[in-house]
CSV table of C-alpha atoms and ligand atoms in Angstrom, one decimal:
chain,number,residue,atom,x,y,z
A,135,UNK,CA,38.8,1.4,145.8
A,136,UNK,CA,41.1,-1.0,143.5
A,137,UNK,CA,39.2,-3.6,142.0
A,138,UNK,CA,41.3,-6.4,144.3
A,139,UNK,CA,39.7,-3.8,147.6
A,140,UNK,CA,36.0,-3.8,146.0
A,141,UNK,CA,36.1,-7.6,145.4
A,142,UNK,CA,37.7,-8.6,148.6
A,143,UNK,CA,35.3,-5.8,150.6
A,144,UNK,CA,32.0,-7.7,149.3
A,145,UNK,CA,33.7,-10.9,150.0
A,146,UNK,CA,33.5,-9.8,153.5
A,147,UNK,CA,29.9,-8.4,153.6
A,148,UNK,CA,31.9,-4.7,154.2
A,149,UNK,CA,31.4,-2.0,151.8
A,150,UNK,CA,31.9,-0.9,148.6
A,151,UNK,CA,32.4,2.1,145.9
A,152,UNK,CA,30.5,0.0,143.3
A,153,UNK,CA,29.9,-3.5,143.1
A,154,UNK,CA,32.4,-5.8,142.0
A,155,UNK,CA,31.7,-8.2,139.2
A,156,UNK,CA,33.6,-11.1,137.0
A,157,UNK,CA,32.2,-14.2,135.4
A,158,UNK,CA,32.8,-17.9,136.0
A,159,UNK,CA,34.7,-19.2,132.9
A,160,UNK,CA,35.3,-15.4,131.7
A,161,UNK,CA,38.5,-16.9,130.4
A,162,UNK,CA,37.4,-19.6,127.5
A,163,UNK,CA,36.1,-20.1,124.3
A,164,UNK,CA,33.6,-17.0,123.7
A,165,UNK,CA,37.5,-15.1,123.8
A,166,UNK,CA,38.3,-15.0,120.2
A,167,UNK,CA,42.3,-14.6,121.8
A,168,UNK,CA,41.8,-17.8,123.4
A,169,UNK,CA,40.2,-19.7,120.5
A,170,UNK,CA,43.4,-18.6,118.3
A,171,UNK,CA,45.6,-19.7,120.9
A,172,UNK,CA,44.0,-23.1,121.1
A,173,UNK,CA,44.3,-24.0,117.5
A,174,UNK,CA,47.4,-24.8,118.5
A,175,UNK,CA,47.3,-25.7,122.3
A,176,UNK,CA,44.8,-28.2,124.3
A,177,UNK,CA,42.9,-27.2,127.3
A,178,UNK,CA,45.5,-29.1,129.3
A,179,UNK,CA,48.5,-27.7,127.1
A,180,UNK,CA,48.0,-24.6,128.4
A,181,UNK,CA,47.2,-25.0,132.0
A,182,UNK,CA,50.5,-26.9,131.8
A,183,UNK,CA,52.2,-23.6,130.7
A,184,UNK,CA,52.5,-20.8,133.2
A,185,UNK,CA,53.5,-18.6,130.4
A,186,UNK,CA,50.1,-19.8,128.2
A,187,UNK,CA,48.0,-19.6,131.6
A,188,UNK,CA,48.9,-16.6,132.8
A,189,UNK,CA,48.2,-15.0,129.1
A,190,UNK,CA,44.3,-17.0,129.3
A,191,UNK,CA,43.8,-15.9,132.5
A,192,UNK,CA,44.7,-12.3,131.8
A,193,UNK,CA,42.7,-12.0,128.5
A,194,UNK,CA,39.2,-11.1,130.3
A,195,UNK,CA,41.1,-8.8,132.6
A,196,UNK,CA,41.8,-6.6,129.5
A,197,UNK,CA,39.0,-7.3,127.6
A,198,UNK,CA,36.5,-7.0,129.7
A,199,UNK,CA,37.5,-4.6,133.0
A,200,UNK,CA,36.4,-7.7,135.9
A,201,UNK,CA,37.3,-7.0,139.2
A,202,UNK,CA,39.3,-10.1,139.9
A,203,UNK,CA,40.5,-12.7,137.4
A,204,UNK,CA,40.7,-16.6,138.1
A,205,UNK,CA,43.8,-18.9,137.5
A,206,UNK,CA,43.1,-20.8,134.0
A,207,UNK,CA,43.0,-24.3,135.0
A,208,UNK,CA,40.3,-27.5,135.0
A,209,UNK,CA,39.1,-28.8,137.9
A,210,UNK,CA,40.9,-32.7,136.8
A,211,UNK,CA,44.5,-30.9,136.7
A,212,UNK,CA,45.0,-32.0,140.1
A,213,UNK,CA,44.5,-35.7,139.6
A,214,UNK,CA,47.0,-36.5,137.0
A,215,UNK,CA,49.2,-36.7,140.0
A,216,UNK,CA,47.1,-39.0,142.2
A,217,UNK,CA,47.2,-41.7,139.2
A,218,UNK,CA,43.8,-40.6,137.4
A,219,UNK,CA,44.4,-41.0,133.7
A,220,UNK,CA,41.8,-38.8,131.7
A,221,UNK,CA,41.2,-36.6,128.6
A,222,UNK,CA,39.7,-33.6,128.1
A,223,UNK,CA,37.2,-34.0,125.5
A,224,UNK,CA,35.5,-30.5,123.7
A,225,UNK,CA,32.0,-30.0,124.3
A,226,UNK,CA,32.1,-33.4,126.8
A,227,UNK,CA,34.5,-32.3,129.2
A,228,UNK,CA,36.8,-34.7,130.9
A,229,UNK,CA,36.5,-38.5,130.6
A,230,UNK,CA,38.0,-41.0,132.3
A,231,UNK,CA,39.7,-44.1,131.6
A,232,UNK,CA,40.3,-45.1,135.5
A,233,UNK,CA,37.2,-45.1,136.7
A,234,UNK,CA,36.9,-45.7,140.5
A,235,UNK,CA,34.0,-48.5,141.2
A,236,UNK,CA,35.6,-50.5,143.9
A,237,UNK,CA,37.6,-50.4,147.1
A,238,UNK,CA,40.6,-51.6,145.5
A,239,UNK,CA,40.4,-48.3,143.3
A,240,UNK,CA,39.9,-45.7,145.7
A,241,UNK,CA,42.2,-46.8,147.7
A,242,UNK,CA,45.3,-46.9,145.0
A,243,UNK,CA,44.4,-43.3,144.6
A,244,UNK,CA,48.2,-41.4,145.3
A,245,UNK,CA,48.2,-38.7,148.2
A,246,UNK,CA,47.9,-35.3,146.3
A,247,UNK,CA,51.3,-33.0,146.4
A,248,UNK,CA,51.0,-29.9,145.5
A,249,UNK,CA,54.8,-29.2,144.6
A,250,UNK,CA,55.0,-32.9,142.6
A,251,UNK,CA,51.7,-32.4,141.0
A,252,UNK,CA,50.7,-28.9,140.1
A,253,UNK,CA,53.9,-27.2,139.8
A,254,UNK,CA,52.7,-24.9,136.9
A,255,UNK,CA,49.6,-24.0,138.6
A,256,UNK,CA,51.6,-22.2,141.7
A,257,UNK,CA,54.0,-20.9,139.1
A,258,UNK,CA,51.1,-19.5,137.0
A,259,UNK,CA,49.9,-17.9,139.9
A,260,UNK,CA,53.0,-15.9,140.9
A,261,UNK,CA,53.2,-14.5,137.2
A,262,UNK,CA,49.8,-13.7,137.0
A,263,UNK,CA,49.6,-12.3,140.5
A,264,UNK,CA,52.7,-9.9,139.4
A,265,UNK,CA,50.8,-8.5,135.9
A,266,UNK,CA,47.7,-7.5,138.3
A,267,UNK,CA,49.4,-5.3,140.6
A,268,UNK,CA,49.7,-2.1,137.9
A,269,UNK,CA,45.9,-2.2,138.4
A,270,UNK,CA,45.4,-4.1,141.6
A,271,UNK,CA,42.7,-6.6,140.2
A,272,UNK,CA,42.2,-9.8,142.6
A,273,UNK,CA,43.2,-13.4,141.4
A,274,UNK,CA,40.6,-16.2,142.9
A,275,UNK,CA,41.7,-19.7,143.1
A,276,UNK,CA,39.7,-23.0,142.4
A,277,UNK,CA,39.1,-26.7,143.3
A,278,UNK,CA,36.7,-28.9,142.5
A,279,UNK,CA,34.3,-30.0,144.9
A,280,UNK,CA,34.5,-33.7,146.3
A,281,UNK,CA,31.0,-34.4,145.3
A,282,UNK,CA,31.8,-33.2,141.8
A,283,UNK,CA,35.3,-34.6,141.3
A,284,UNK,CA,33.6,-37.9,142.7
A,285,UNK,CA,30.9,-37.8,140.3
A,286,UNK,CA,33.5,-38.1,136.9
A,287,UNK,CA,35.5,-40.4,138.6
A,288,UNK,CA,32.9,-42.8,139.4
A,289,UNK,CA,30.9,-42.1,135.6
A,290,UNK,CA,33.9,-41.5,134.1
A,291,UNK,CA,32.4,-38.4,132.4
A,292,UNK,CA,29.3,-36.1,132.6
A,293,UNK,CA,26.2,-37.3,133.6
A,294,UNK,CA,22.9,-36.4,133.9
A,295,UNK,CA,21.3,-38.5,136.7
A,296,UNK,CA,24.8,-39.6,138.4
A,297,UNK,CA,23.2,-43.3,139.0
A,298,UNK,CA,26.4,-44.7,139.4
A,299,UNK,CA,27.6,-42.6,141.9
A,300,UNK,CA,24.5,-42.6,143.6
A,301,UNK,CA,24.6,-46.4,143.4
A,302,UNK,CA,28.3,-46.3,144.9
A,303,UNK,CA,27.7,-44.1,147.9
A,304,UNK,CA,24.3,-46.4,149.0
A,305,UNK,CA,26.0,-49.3,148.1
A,306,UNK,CA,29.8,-49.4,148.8
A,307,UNK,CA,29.9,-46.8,151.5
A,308,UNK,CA,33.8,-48.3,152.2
A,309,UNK,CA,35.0,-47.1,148.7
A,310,UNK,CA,33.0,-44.1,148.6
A,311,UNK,CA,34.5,-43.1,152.3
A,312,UNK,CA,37.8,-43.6,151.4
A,313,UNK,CA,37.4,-41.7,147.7
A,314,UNK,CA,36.0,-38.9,149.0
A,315,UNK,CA,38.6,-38.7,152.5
A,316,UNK,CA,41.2,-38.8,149.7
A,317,UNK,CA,39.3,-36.2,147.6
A,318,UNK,CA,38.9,-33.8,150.4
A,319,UNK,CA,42.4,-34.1,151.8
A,320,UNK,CA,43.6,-33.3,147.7
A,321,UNK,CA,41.1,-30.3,147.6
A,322,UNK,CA,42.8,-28.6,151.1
A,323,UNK,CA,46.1,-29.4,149.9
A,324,UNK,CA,45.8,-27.6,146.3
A,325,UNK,CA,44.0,-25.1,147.9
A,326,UNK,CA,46.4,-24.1,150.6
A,327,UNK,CA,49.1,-24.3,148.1
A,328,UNK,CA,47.6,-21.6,145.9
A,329,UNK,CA,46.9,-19.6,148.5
A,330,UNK,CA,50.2,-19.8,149.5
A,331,UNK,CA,51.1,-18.9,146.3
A,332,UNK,CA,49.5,-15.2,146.2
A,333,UNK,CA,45.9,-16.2,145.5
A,334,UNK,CA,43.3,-13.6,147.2
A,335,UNK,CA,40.2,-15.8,147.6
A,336,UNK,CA,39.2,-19.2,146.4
A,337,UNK,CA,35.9,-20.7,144.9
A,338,UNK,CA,35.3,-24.4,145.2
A,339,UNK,CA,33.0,-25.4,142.6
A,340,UNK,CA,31.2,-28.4,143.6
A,341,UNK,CA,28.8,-27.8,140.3
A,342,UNK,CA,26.8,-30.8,140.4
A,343,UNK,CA,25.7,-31.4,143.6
A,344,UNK,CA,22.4,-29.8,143.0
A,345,UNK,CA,21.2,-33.6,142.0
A,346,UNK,CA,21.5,-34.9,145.7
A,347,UNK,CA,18.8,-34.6,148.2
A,348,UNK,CA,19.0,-32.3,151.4
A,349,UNK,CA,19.9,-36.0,153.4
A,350,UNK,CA,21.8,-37.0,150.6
A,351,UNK,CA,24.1,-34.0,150.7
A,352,UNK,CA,24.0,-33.5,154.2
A,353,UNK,CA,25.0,-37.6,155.1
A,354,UNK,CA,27.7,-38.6,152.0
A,355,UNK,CA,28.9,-35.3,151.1
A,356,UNK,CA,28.6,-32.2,153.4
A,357,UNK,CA,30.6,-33.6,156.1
A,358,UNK,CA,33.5,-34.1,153.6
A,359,UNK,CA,33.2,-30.5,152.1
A,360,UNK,CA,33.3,-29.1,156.2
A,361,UNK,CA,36.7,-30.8,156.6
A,362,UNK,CA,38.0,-28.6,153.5
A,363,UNK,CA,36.4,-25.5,155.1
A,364,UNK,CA,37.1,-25.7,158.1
A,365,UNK,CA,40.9,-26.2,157.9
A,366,UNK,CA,40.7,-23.1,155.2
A,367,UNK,CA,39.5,-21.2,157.5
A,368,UNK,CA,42.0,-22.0,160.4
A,369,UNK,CA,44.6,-21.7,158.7
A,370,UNK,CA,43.7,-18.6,156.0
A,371,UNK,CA,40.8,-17.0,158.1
A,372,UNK,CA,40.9,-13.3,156.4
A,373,UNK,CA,41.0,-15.6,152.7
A,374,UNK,CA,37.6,-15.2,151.4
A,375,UNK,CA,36.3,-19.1,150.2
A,376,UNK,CA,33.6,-18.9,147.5
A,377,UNK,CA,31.1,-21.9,147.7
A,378,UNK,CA,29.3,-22.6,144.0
A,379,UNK,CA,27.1,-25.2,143.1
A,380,UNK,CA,24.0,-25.2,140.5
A,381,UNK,CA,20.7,-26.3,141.5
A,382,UNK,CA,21.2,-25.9,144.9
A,383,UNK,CA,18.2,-23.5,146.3
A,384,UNK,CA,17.4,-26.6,148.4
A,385,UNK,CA,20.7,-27.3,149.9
A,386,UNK,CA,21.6,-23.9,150.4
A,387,UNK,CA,20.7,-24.2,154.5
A,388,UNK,CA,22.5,-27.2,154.4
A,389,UNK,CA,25.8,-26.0,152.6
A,390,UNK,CA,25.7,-23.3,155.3
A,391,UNK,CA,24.9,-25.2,158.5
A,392,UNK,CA,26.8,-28.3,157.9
A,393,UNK,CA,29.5,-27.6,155.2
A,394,UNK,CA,30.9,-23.7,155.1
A,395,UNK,CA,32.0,-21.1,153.1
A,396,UNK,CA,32.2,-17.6,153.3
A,397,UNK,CA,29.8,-16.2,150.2
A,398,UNK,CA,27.5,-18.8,148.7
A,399,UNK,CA,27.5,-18.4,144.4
A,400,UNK,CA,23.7,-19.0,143.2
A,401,UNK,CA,22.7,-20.3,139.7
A,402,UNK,CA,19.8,-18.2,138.1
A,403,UNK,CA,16.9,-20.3,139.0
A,404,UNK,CA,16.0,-18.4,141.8
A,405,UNK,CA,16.1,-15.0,142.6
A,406,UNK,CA,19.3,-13.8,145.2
A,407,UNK,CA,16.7,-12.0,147.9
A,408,UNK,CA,15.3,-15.8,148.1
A,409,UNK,CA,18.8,-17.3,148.9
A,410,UNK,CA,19.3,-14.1,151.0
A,411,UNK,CA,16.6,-15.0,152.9
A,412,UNK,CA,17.3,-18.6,153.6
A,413,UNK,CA,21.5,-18.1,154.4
A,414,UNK,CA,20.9,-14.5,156.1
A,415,UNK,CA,21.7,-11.3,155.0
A,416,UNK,CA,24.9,-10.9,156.8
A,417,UNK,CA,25.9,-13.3,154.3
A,418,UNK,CA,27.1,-12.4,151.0
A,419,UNK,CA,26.3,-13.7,148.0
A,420,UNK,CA,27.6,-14.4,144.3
A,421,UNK,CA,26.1,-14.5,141.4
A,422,UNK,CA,23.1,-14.6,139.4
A,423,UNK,CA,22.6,-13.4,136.0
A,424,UNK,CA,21.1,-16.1,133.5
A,425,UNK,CA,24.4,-16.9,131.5
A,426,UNK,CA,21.8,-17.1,128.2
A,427,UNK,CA,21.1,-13.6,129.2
A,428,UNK,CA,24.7,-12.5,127.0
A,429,UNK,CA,22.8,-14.0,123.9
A,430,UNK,CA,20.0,-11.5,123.8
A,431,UNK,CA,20.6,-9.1,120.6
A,432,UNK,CA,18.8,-6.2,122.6
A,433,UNK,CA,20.9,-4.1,125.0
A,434,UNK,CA,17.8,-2.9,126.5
A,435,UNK,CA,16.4,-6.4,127.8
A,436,UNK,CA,20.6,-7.2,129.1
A,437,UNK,CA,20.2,-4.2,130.9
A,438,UNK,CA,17.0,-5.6,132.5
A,439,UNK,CA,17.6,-8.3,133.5
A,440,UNK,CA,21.3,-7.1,134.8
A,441,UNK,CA,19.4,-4.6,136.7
A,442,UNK,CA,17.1,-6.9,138.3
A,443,UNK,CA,19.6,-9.3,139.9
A,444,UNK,CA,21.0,-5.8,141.5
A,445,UNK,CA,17.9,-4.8,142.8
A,446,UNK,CA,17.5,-8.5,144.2
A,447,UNK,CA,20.9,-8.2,146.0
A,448,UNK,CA,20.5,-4.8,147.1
A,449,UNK,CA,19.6,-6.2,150.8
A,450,UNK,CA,22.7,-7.6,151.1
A,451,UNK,CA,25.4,-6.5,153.0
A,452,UNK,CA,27.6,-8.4,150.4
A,453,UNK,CA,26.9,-9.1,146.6
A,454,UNK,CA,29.6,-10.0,144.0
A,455,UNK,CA,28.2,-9.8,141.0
A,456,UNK,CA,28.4,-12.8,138.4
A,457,UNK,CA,26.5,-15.4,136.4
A,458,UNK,CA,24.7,-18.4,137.5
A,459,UNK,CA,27.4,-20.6,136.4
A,460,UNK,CA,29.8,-20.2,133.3
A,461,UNK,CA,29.9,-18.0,129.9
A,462,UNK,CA,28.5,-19.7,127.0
A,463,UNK,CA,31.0,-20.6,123.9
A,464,UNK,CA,28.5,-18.2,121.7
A,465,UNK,CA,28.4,-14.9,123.9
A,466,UNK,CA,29.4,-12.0,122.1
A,467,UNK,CA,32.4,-10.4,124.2
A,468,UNK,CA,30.5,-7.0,123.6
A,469,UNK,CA,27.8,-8.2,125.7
A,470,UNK,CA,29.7,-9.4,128.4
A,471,UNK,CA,31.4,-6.3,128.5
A,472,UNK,CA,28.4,-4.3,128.4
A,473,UNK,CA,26.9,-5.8,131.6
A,474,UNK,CA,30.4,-5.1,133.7
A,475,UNK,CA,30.2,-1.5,132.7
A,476,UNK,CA,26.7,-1.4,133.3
A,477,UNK,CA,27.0,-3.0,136.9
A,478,UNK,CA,30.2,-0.9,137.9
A,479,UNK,CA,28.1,2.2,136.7
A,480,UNK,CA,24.6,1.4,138.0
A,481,UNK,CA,25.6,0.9,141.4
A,482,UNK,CA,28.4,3.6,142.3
B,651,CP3,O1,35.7,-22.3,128.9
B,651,CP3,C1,36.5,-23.0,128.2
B,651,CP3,O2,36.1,-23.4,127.1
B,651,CP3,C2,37.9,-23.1,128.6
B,651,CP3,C3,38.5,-24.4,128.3
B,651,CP3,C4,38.0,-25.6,129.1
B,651,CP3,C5,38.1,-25.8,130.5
B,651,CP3,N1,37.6,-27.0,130.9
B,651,CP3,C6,38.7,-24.8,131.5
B,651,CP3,C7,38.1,-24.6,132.8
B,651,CP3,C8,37.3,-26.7,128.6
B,651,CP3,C9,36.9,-27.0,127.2
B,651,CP3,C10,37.1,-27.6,129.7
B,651,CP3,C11,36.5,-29.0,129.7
B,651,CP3,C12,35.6,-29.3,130.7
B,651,CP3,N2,35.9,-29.5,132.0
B,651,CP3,C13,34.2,-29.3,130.6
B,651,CP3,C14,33.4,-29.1,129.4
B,651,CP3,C15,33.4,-27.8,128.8
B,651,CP3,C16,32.7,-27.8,127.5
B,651,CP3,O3,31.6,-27.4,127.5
B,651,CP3,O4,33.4,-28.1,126.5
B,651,CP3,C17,33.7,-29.6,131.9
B,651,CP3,C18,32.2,-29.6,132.3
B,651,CP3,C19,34.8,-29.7,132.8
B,651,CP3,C20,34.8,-30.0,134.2
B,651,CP3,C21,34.8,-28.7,134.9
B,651,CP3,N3,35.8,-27.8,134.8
B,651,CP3,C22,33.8,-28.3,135.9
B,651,CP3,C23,32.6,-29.0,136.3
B,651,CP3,C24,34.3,-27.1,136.3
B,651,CP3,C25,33.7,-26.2,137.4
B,651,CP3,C26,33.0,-25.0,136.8
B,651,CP3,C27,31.7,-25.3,136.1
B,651,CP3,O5,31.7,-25.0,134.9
B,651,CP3,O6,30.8,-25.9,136.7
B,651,CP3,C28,35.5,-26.8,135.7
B,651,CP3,C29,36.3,-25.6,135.9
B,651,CP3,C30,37.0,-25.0,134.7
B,651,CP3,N4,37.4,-25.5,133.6
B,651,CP3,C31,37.5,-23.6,134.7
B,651,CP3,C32,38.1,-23.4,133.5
B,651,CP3,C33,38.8,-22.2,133.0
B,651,CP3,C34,37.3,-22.8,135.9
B,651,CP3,C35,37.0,-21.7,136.4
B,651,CP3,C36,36.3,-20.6,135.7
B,651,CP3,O7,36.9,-20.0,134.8
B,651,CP3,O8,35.2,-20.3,136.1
């Protein structure tokens, strides 16, 4: 199998020479390629660059030997063009200097055009898409989720108990409604459009929503992330659609039942038979490896641990394998590398 047939095979719970692995954020700052590059280019420079993207993008695809790569981008690119003015801040992430506390907000909020607003993104992925076919390595799109994108625009940066979101959606359910209807529509549109564009699956990373409660999610959030879903999978139905979030062990029943996605991606916190046992095994699922994992000095303990999320997954009829959530700025690339060789090679 090419590594674009493997990944798209355990997308789909059918199966596999090996298992397919690559790692959220696999193109940043542990890359000392990209840390070069951005000495002289932002975060935002560069996703503004097809040429600059497709060369991030690509960088992990060489380094490391993943099985797909993902389009270089931040989650905020696509609100520059529904009026959000923001910066990308290192070690912070984005902040936010129009925060969206009232109606009156919200509802000034520009309808999201793909074409107008992320041109470089779709061009990005048509150059990219055309370095992977010599070895037919898969290209997975993003989004945002609603929840998450919500939860900057409303704190205007990270958070750690989202109390003025929270305090929104109880609160001012009229603004929070017609945030996230806008929210979801911009997250279908931008994801269509890279799929359009030549993407061969796409993650929507609603990271943060591991802070709501199972009513919570299920009453302000859930039914905005089925919309998405659900027209993804009208209109794309043989697209694989990645669903991450961290902290979400509780909502995982939830996510399924009342949101969607085709493969649910797990943080580390609990082990991947567990989730397997609350979605199904039919379903497959992404992820799990401790990120911290990379740091350890001893091979022997990597290989542990690595070993023991495949064992965990081994039920499934689908696993891709990954980390909980992204690569740390101080993994060694060595290590990183080690564990794809080591999965593609412990599970042939
Ligand atoms: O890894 C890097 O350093 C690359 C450069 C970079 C990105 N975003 C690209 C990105 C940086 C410095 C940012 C800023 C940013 N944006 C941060 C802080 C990062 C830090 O620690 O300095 C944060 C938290 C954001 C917001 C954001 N962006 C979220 C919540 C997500 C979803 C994934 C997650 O980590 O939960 C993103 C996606 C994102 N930003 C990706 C990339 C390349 C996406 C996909 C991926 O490669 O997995």
């Amino acid at each position: 199998m090419t590594p674009r047939e493997r990944f798209l095979a355990a997308a789909r719970g059918e199966s596999v020479d090996y298992t397919p692995v690559w790692f959220m954020r696999q193109a940043g700052r542990y890359l000392p390629e990209y840390r070069e590059l951005h000495v002289k280019y932002s975060v935002l420079d560069i996703c503004k660059m097809p040429e600059l993207s497709k060369e991030v993008t690509l960088m992990p695809v060489k380094e490391l030997g993943v099985d797909s790569a993902i389009m270089f981008a931040d989650i905020m690119l696509p609100l520059e063009g529904m009026g959000v003015k923001f910066h990308i801040i290192e070690n912070l992430g984005p902040v936010i200097l129009s925060k969206v506390r009232e109606v009156s907000a919200a509802e000034e909020l520009k309808k999201f055009e793909a074409k107008r607003d992320v041109p470089f993104v779709l061009e990005g992925i048509k150059i990219v898409k055309e370095e992977l076919m010599e070895t037919d390595t898969a290209l997975i799109g993003f989004s945002g989720g609603p929840f998450t994108i919500a939860s900057y625009l409303v704190e205007g940066q990270a958070s750690r108990d989202y109390s003025n979101t929270k305090n929104l959606m109880y609160n001012d359910r009229e603004t929070w409604h017609a945030m996230m209807t806008k929210l979801s529509a911009m997250v279908s549109d931008y994801l269509s459009a890279q799929i359009e564009a030549g993407v061969d699956a796409v993650q929507l990373f609603d990271s943060w929503i591991g802070t709501l409660s199972i009513l919570d999610y299920s009453e302000f959030v859930a039914p905005y992330t089925k919309e998405i879903f659900s027209r993804l999978a009208h209109d794309y139905p043989d697209v694989p659609k990645i669903h991450f979030g961290t902290n979400i062990f509780h909502l995982l029943k939830s996510m399924k039942e009342n949101a969607g996605g085709d493969v649910f991606s797990i943080d580390w916190r609990i082990p991947i038979s567990t989730a397997g046992r609350v979605l199904g095994k039919e379903i497959p699922i992404q992820g799990n490896l401790e990120p911290a994992v990379l740091l350890a000095r001893d091979r022997e303990f990597i290989s542990r641990r690595t070993q023991e999320v495949l064992d965990q997954a081994s039920g499934l009829n689908g696993h891709i394998f990954n980390l909980g959530h992204g690569v740390m700025r101080e993994t060694p690339v060595e290590n990183a590398k080690y564990v794809v060789d080591y999965v593609h090679s412990h599970t042939s």
